[in-house]
Amino acid sequence: METRSTQLLKGTLDMCLLATIAQRPCYGYEMVQQLAQQGLDLVSEGSIYPLLSRLQQHGYIEGYLVASRDGPKRKYYRLLPAGAKQLEKWQAEWETFVPAVERILKGARSDA
Amino acid sequence: MHKADQQTQQQISDLVEACAGYWELRGIARASSHEMQLELEQHLQQAVCDGKSFEAVLGPNPLAFAEAWAREMRPQVFRGGVALRGLVYVLSIVSTTALLSQLLGHSPAFTFTLFAAYLLTGSGLLALLLQLGGFLAPRVRTRAGREALVLACVVLAVLVLRLAGLQVNWNMALLSWSWPMTIVLLTLAAFLFALDCWRSSQGEHTSTASASWPALRSVVTFVANVGVYDIMLFFGSVVVLDFCRLALRLV
């Protein structure tokens, strides 16, 4: 059964990926490492790829191949203007959502 | 960082190949599929080097992972890739078999028997199972082990059918048609193949690299596949028939 944190992460992973790519272009495994460094451990790391494809289909990001010295080309992702706009929108939604949940939780704690 | 051992490397290749086969069945454009394979292979290799399991990357069900990714690669209007691709292959194999037997046998008509249908379905399923057997890589480590498991399932299914007392007349004619119908079927197969190629090319926009001569490569691969299948079906039918006769004598 999925834990609460897994469910929460599922609902926000696309936003986290977009924010990660907004910092600098990176490839799939790099994104997973960056998320882990921030404290977000994915249950299945591969779940980022369908989301990256979706973000690409929506025109928020684009993939490009970069030649590698010690192996085949690697696919990097970079943010597009539409993605930057969408990220701003999602951030605004998040900033409204989180305080609302916090108020409810704090209310529950003070009642108890 | 340590390098993955040969067996793990083989498991990674098999998993990636199984995903690629599944994506091909789902009608993902070849160039996109190549990039997906590249990303997955590099991710798995890095994960293994960092001491992670395959499950940490793909989750408990690699097939579900492949499906989830395929779903995001396909716009809604292009659903039904498997059905179209399957229909193209079946029509092509049946029509070319009919053409060859009419040409070689100087026969005005072609009869599609129950045995041919059984062989076509059985070998198609076996090819599919062997291809998708790579999804078992996290559980069954060696390729030989996975192939043995798939073949054991097929043998078991045949035995179950036999023990169930399924007595059928393998020479029973299911369909019979003459030259004009063979030509119509061939034309239909060519039309559907062209449609499938066009449909695949519509998915290319998500890929960053365009393959050189993608259409020519698709045609060559398809013709080679159908040719090999026809040859296998022809020789296979002789061998399988002899084997069945021998088995029936022994049972």
Coordinates of C-alpha atoms in Angstrom, one line a residue:
Chain A
M1 CA 0.0 0.0 0.0
E2 CA 1.2 3.5 -0.8
T3 CA 2.4 5.7 2.0
R4 CA 1.0 9.2 2.4
S5 CA 4.3 10.7 1.4
T6 CA 4.3 8.6 -1.8
Q7 CA 0.8 9.9 -2.7
L8 CA 1.8 13.5 -2.0
L9 CA 5.0 13.1 -4.1
K10 CA 2.9 11.6 -7.0
G11 CA 0.8 14.7 -7.1
T12 CA 3.7 17.1 -7.1
L13 CA 6.5 15.3 -8.9
D14 CA 5.9 17.1 -12.3
M15 CA 6.2 20.4 -10.5
C16 CA 9.3 19.3 -8.7
L17 CA 10.8 18.1 -12.0
L18 CA 10.0 21.4 -13.7
A19 CA 11.6 23.3 -10.8
T20 CA 14.7 21.1 -10.9
I21 CA 15.1 21.6 -14.7
A22 CA 14.5 25.4 -14.2
Q23 CA 17.6 25.6 -12.0
R24 CA 19.8 24.2 -14.8
P25 CA 19.5 21.6 -17.7
C26 CA 20.0 18.1 -16.5
Y27 CA 19.4 14.4 -17.3
G28 CA 17.1 11.9 -15.7
Y29 CA 19.4 10.3 -13.2
E30 CA 20.8 13.7 -12.2
M31 CA 17.2 14.9 -11.4
V32 CA 16.6 11.8 -9.2
Q33 CA 19.9 12.6 -7.3
Q34 CA 18.9 16.3 -6.9
L35 CA 15.5 15.3 -5.6
A36 CA 17.1 12.8 -3.2
Q37 CA 19.5 15.5 -1.9
Q38 CA 16.4 17.7 -1.1
G39 CA 14.9 14.8 0.8
L40 CA 12.5 13.4 -1.8
D41 CA 13.2 9.7 -2.3
L42 CA 11.2 8.2 -5.2
V43 CA 9.7 4.7 -4.8
S44 CA 10.5 4.0 -8.4
E45 CA 13.0 6.3 -10.0
G46 CA 11.8 5.5 -13.5
S47 CA 8.5 7.2 -12.8
I48 CA 10.1 10.5 -13.7
Y49 CA 10.3 9.5 -17.4
P50 CA 6.6 9.3 -18.2
L51 CA 6.3 12.7 -16.5
L52 CA 9.2 14.2 -18.5
S53 CA 7.5 13.0 -21.7
R54 CA 4.3 14.6 -20.6
L55 CA 6.0 17.9 -19.8
Q56 CA 7.7 17.6 -23.2
Q57 CA 4.4 16.9 -25.0
H58 CA 2.9 20.0 -23.3
G59 CA 5.9 22.1 -24.6
Y60 CA 7.1 23.0 -21.1
I61 CA 10.6 21.4 -21.6
E62 CA 12.6 20.1 -24.5
G63 CA 15.1 17.2 -24.7
Y64 CA 18.4 17.4 -26.5
L65 CA 21.3 15.0 -26.9
V66 CA 24.7 15.8 -25.6
A67 CA 27.8 13.9 -26.7
S68 CA 29.6 12.2 -23.9
R69 CA 33.3 11.5 -23.6
D70 CA 33.0 8.1 -22.0
G71 CA 29.9 6.6 -23.7
P72 CA 26.9 7.2 -25.9
K73 CA 25.1 10.5 -26.1
R74 CA 23.0 11.5 -23.0
K75 CA 19.6 13.2 -23.1
Y76 CA 19.4 16.4 -21.2
Y77 CA 16.2 18.5 -20.6
R78 CA 15.9 22.3 -20.5
L79 CA 13.1 24.6 -19.6
L80 CA 11.1 26.4 -22.4
P81 CA 9.3 29.7 -21.9
A82 CA 5.9 27.9 -21.6
G83 CA 7.4 25.8 -18.9
A84 CA 8.6 28.8 -17.0
K85 CA 5.2 30.3 -17.1
Q86 CA 3.6 27.1 -16.0
L87 CA 6.0 26.7 -13.1
E88 CA 5.1 30.2 -11.9
K89 CA 1.4 29.2 -12.0
W90 CA 2.1 26.0 -10.1
Q91 CA 4.2 27.8 -7.5
A92 CA 1.4 30.3 -6.9
E93 CA -1.1 27.5 -6.5
W94 CA 1.3 25.6 -4.1
E95 CA 1.9 28.7 -2.0
T96 CA -1.9 29.1 -1.6
F97 CA -2.4 25.4 -0.9
V98 CA 0.3 24.7 1.7
P99 CA -0.6 27.5 4.2
A100 CA -4.3 26.4 4.0
V101 CA -3.3 22.8 4.9
E102 CA -1.0 24.1 7.6
R103 CA -3.8 26.2 9.2
I104 CA -6.1 23.2 9.2
L105 CA -3.4 21.0 10.8
K106 CA -2.5 23.6 13.4
G107 CA -6.2 24.0 14.2
A108 CA -6.5 20.2 14.7
R109 CA -3.5 20.3 17.1
S110 CA -4.8 23.1 19.2
D111 CA -8.2 21.5 19.5
A112 CA -6.6 18.2 20.7
Chain B
M1 CA 31.7 3.6 -8.5
H2 CA 32.1 0.0 -9.7
K3 CA 31.2 -1.3 -13.1
A4 CA 28.2 -3.7 -13.4
D5 CA 29.2 -7.3 -13.9
Q6 CA 28.5 -9.1 -17.1
Q7 CA 25.4 -10.9 -15.9
T8 CA 23.9 -7.6 -14.6
Q9 CA 24.8 -5.9 -17.9
Q10 CA 22.9 -8.7 -19.7
Q11 CA 19.9 -8.2 -17.4
I12 CA 19.9 -4.5 -18.2
S13 CA 20.1 -5.2 -21.9
D14 CA 17.3 -7.7 -21.7
L15 CA 15.1 -5.4 -19.7
V16 CA 15.7 -2.5 -22.1
E17 CA 15.1 -4.8 -25.1
A18 CA 11.8 -6.0 -23.6
C19 CA 10.7 -2.4 -23.1
A20 CA 11.8 -1.6 -26.7
G21 CA 9.8 -4.5 -28.0
Y22 CA 6.8 -3.4 -26.0
W23 CA 7.1 0.2 -27.2
E24 CA 7.3 -1.1 -30.8
L25 CA 4.1 -3.0 -30.2
R26 CA 2.5 0.1 -28.9
G27 CA 3.5 1.9 -32.1
I28 CA 6.0 4.3 -30.6
A29 CA 8.1 5.9 -33.3
R30 CA 11.5 4.3 -33.8
A31 CA 13.6 7.4 -33.1
S32 CA 11.7 8.2 -29.9
S33 CA 12.0 4.5 -28.8
H34 CA 15.8 4.7 -29.4
E35 CA 16.1 7.7 -27.1
M36 CA 13.9 6.1 -24.5
Q37 CA 16.1 3.0 -24.5
L38 CA 19.2 5.1 -24.2
E39 CA 17.8 7.0 -21.2
L40 CA 16.6 3.8 -19.5
E41 CA 19.8 1.9 -20.1
Q42 CA 22.0 4.8 -18.8
H43 CA 19.8 5.2 -15.8
L44 CA 19.8 1.5 -14.9
Q45 CA 23.6 1.4 -15.3
Q46 CA 24.1 4.3 -13.0
A47 CA 21.6 3.0 -10.5
V48 CA 23.3 -0.4 -10.4
C49 CA 26.7 1.3 -10.0
D50 CA 25.3 3.2 -7.0
G51 CA 24.1 -0.1 -5.5
K52 CA 20.4 0.2 -6.3
S53 CA 18.2 -2.6 -7.4
F54 CA 16.2 -2.8 -10.7
E55 CA 13.0 -2.5 -8.7
A56 CA 14.2 0.9 -7.3
V57 CA 14.2 2.2 -10.9
L58 CA 11.3 0.3 -12.5
G59 CA 9.1 -0.5 -9.6
P60 CA 7.7 -3.9 -8.9
N61 CA 6.3 -4.4 -12.4
P62 CA 8.6 -3.5 -15.3
L63 CA 5.8 -4.0 -17.8
A64 CA 3.7 -1.4 -16.0
F65 CA 6.6 1.0 -16.2
A66 CA 6.9 0.4 -20.0
E67 CA 3.2 1.0 -20.4
A68 CA 3.2 4.1 -18.3
W69 CA 5.9 5.6 -20.4
A70 CA 4.4 4.5 -23.7
R71 CA 1.0 6.1 -22.7
E72 CA 2.7 9.5 -22.3
M73 CA 4.4 9.2 -25.7
R74 CA 1.3 8.7 -27.7
P75 CA -1.3 11.4 -28.4
Q76 CA -4.9 10.1 -27.9
V77 CA -5.7 10.0 -31.6
F78 CA -3.0 7.4 -32.3
R79 CA -4.2 4.7 -29.9
G80 CA -4.6 1.2 -31.3
G81 CA -1.1 0.8 -32.5
V82 CA -0.8 -2.8 -31.4
A83 CA -4.0 -3.9 -33.2
L84 CA -2.9 -2.2 -36.5
R85 CA 0.7 -3.5 -36.3
G86 CA -0.6 -7.0 -35.5
L87 CA -3.2 -6.8 -38.4
V88 CA -0.5 -5.7 -40.8
Y89 CA 1.8 -8.6 -39.9
V90 CA -1.0 -11.2 -40.0
L91 CA -2.3 -10.0 -43.3
S92 CA 1.2 -9.8 -44.8
I93 CA 2.2 -13.3 -43.7
V94 CA -1.1 -14.9 -44.8
S95 CA -1.1 -13.1 -48.2
T96 CA 2.5 -13.8 -49.0
T97 CA 2.1 -17.4 -47.9
A98 CA -0.9 -17.7 -50.2
L99 CA 1.0 -16.0 -53.0
L100 CA 4.0 -18.3 -52.6
S101 CA 2.0 -21.5 -52.5
Q102 CA -0.1 -20.4 -55.5
L103 CA 3.1 -19.5 -57.4
L104 CA 5.1 -22.6 -56.4
G105 CA 2.2 -25.0 -56.6
H106 CA 0.7 -23.5 -59.8
S107 CA -2.6 -23.6 -57.9
P108 CA -5.5 -21.4 -58.8
A109 CA -6.7 -21.4 -55.1
F110 CA -5.2 -21.2 -51.6
T111 CA -6.6 -23.0 -48.6
F112 CA -5.9 -21.7 -45.2
T113 CA -6.1 -24.7 -42.9
L114 CA -6.7 -24.9 -39.1
F115 CA -3.1 -26.1 -38.8
A116 CA -1.8 -23.0 -40.5
A117 CA -3.9 -20.8 -38.2
Y118 CA -2.6 -22.7 -35.2
L119 CA 1.0 -22.4 -36.3
L120 CA 0.6 -18.7 -37.1
T121 CA -1.0 -18.0 -33.7
G122 CA 1.4 -20.2 -31.8
S123 CA 4.6 -18.9 -33.4
G124 CA 3.4 -15.3 -33.1
L125 CA 2.7 -15.8 -29.4
L126 CA 6.0 -17.6 -28.8
A127 CA 7.9 -14.8 -30.5
L128 CA 6.0 -12.2 -28.4
L129 CA 6.6 -14.1 -25.2
L130 CA 10.3 -14.6 -25.9
Q131 CA 10.6 -10.9 -26.7
L132 CA 8.7 -9.7 -23.6
G133 CA 10.4 -12.4 -21.4
G134 CA 13.1 -9.8 -20.7
F135 CA 10.6 -8.2 -18.3
L136 CA 11.4 -11.2 -16.0
A137 CA 15.1 -10.1 -15.8
P138 CA 14.8 -8.7 -12.2
R139 CA 13.4 -12.1 -11.0
V140 CA 15.1 -14.7 -13.3
R141 CA 18.7 -13.5 -13.7
T142 CA 19.9 -15.4 -16.7
R143 CA 18.6 -15.1 -20.3
A144 CA 18.7 -18.9 -20.7
G145 CA 16.6 -19.3 -17.6
R146 CA 14.0 -16.9 -18.9
E147 CA 13.8 -18.6 -22.2
A148 CA 13.5 -22.0 -20.6
L149 CA 10.6 -20.6 -18.4
V150 CA 8.8 -19.3 -21.5
L151 CA 9.3 -22.5 -23.4
A152 CA 8.2 -24.6 -20.4
C153 CA 5.0 -22.5 -20.3
V154 CA 4.4 -23.3 -24.0
V155 CA 5.1 -27.0 -23.6
L156 CA 2.8 -27.1 -20.6
A157 CA 0.0 -25.3 -22.6
V158 CA 0.4 -27.9 -25.5
L159 CA 0.3 -30.8 -23.0
V160 CA -2.8 -29.4 -21.3
L161 CA -4.5 -29.1 -24.7
R162 CA -3.4 -32.7 -25.5
L163 CA -4.5 -34.1 -22.1
A164 CA -7.8 -32.2 -22.4
G165 CA -8.5 -34.6 -25.3
L166 CA -8.6 -31.9 -27.9
Q167 CA -9.0 -34.0 -31.1
V168 CA -9.2 -31.9 -34.1
N169 CA -8.8 -32.3 -37.8
W170 CA -5.8 -30.1 -38.5
N171 CA -6.4 -30.2 -42.3
M172 CA -9.8 -28.6 -41.9
A173 CA -10.1 -25.7 -44.4
L174 CA -10.9 -22.5 -42.6
L175 CA -10.8 -20.3 -45.7
S176 CA -10.1 -20.7 -49.3
W177 CA -9.6 -18.1 -52.0
S178 CA -8.3 -17.6 -55.5
W179 CA -5.7 -15.3 -57.2
P180 CA -7.7 -12.0 -57.2
M181 CA -8.4 -12.3 -53.4
T182 CA -4.6 -12.9 -52.8
I183 CA -3.9 -9.7 -54.7
V184 CA -6.5 -7.8 -52.8
L185 CA -5.1 -9.0 -49.4
L186 CA -1.6 -8.0 -50.5
T187 CA -2.7 -4.6 -51.5
L188 CA -4.6 -4.2 -48.2
A189 CA -1.5 -5.3 -46.3
A190 CA 0.6 -2.7 -48.2
F191 CA -2.0 0.0 -47.6
L192 CA -2.2 -0.7 -43.8
F193 CA 1.6 -0.9 -43.6
A194 CA 1.8 2.6 -45.2
L195 CA -0.8 3.8 -42.7
D196 CA 1.2 2.4 -39.8
C197 CA 4.4 4.1 -41.1
W198 CA 2.6 7.4 -41.4
R199 CA 1.1 7.0 -37.9
S200 CA 4.6 6.2 -36.5
S201 CA 6.1 9.2 -38.3
Q202 CA 3.5 11.5 -36.6
G203 CA 5.0 10.5 -33.2
E204 CA 8.5 11.7 -34.2
H205 CA 8.0 15.2 -32.9
T206 CA 8.9 14.2 -29.4
S207 CA 12.3 12.8 -30.4
T208 CA 15.3 15.1 -30.5
A209 CA 17.2 13.1 -33.2
S210 CA 15.7 12.1 -36.5
A211 CA 17.0 8.7 -37.8
S212 CA 18.4 8.7 -41.3
W213 CA 16.2 7.0 -43.9
P214 CA 13.6 6.0 -41.3
A215 CA 11.0 4.9 -43.9
L216 CA 13.4 2.8 -45.8
R217 CA 14.7 1.1 -42.7
S218 CA 11.1 0.4 -41.6
V219 CA 10.3 -1.2 -45.0
V220 CA 13.4 -3.3 -45.0
T221 CA 12.9 -4.5 -41.4
F222 CA 9.2 -5.3 -42.1
V223 CA 9.9 -7.2 -45.4
A224 CA 12.8 -9.1 -43.7
N225 CA 10.5 -10.0 -40.7
V226 CA 7.7 -11.2 -43.0
G227 CA 10.2 -13.1 -45.2
V228 CA 11.8 -14.9 -42.2
Y229 CA 8.4 -15.6 -40.7
D230 CA 7.2 -17.1 -44.1
I231 CA 10.3 -19.3 -44.3
M232 CA 9.9 -20.4 -40.6
L233 CA 6.2 -21.1 -41.2
F234 CA 7.0 -23.2 -44.3
F235 CA 9.8 -25.2 -42.7
G236 CA 8.2 -25.1 -39.3
S237 CA 5.0 -26.6 -40.7
V238 CA 6.9 -29.6 -42.2
V239 CA 8.9 -30.2 -39.0
V240 CA 5.9 -29.6 -36.6
L241 CA 3.7 -31.9 -38.7
D242 CA 6.3 -34.7 -38.6
F243 CA 6.8 -34.1 -34.9
C244 CA 3.0 -34.2 -34.3
R245 CA 2.6 -37.4 -36.3
L246 CA 5.5 -39.0 -34.3
A247 CA 4.0 -37.8 -31.0
L248 CA 0.6 -39.1 -31.9
R249 CA 2.0 -42.5 -32.7
L250 CA 3.9 -42.5 -29.3
V251 CA 1.0 -41.2 -27.2

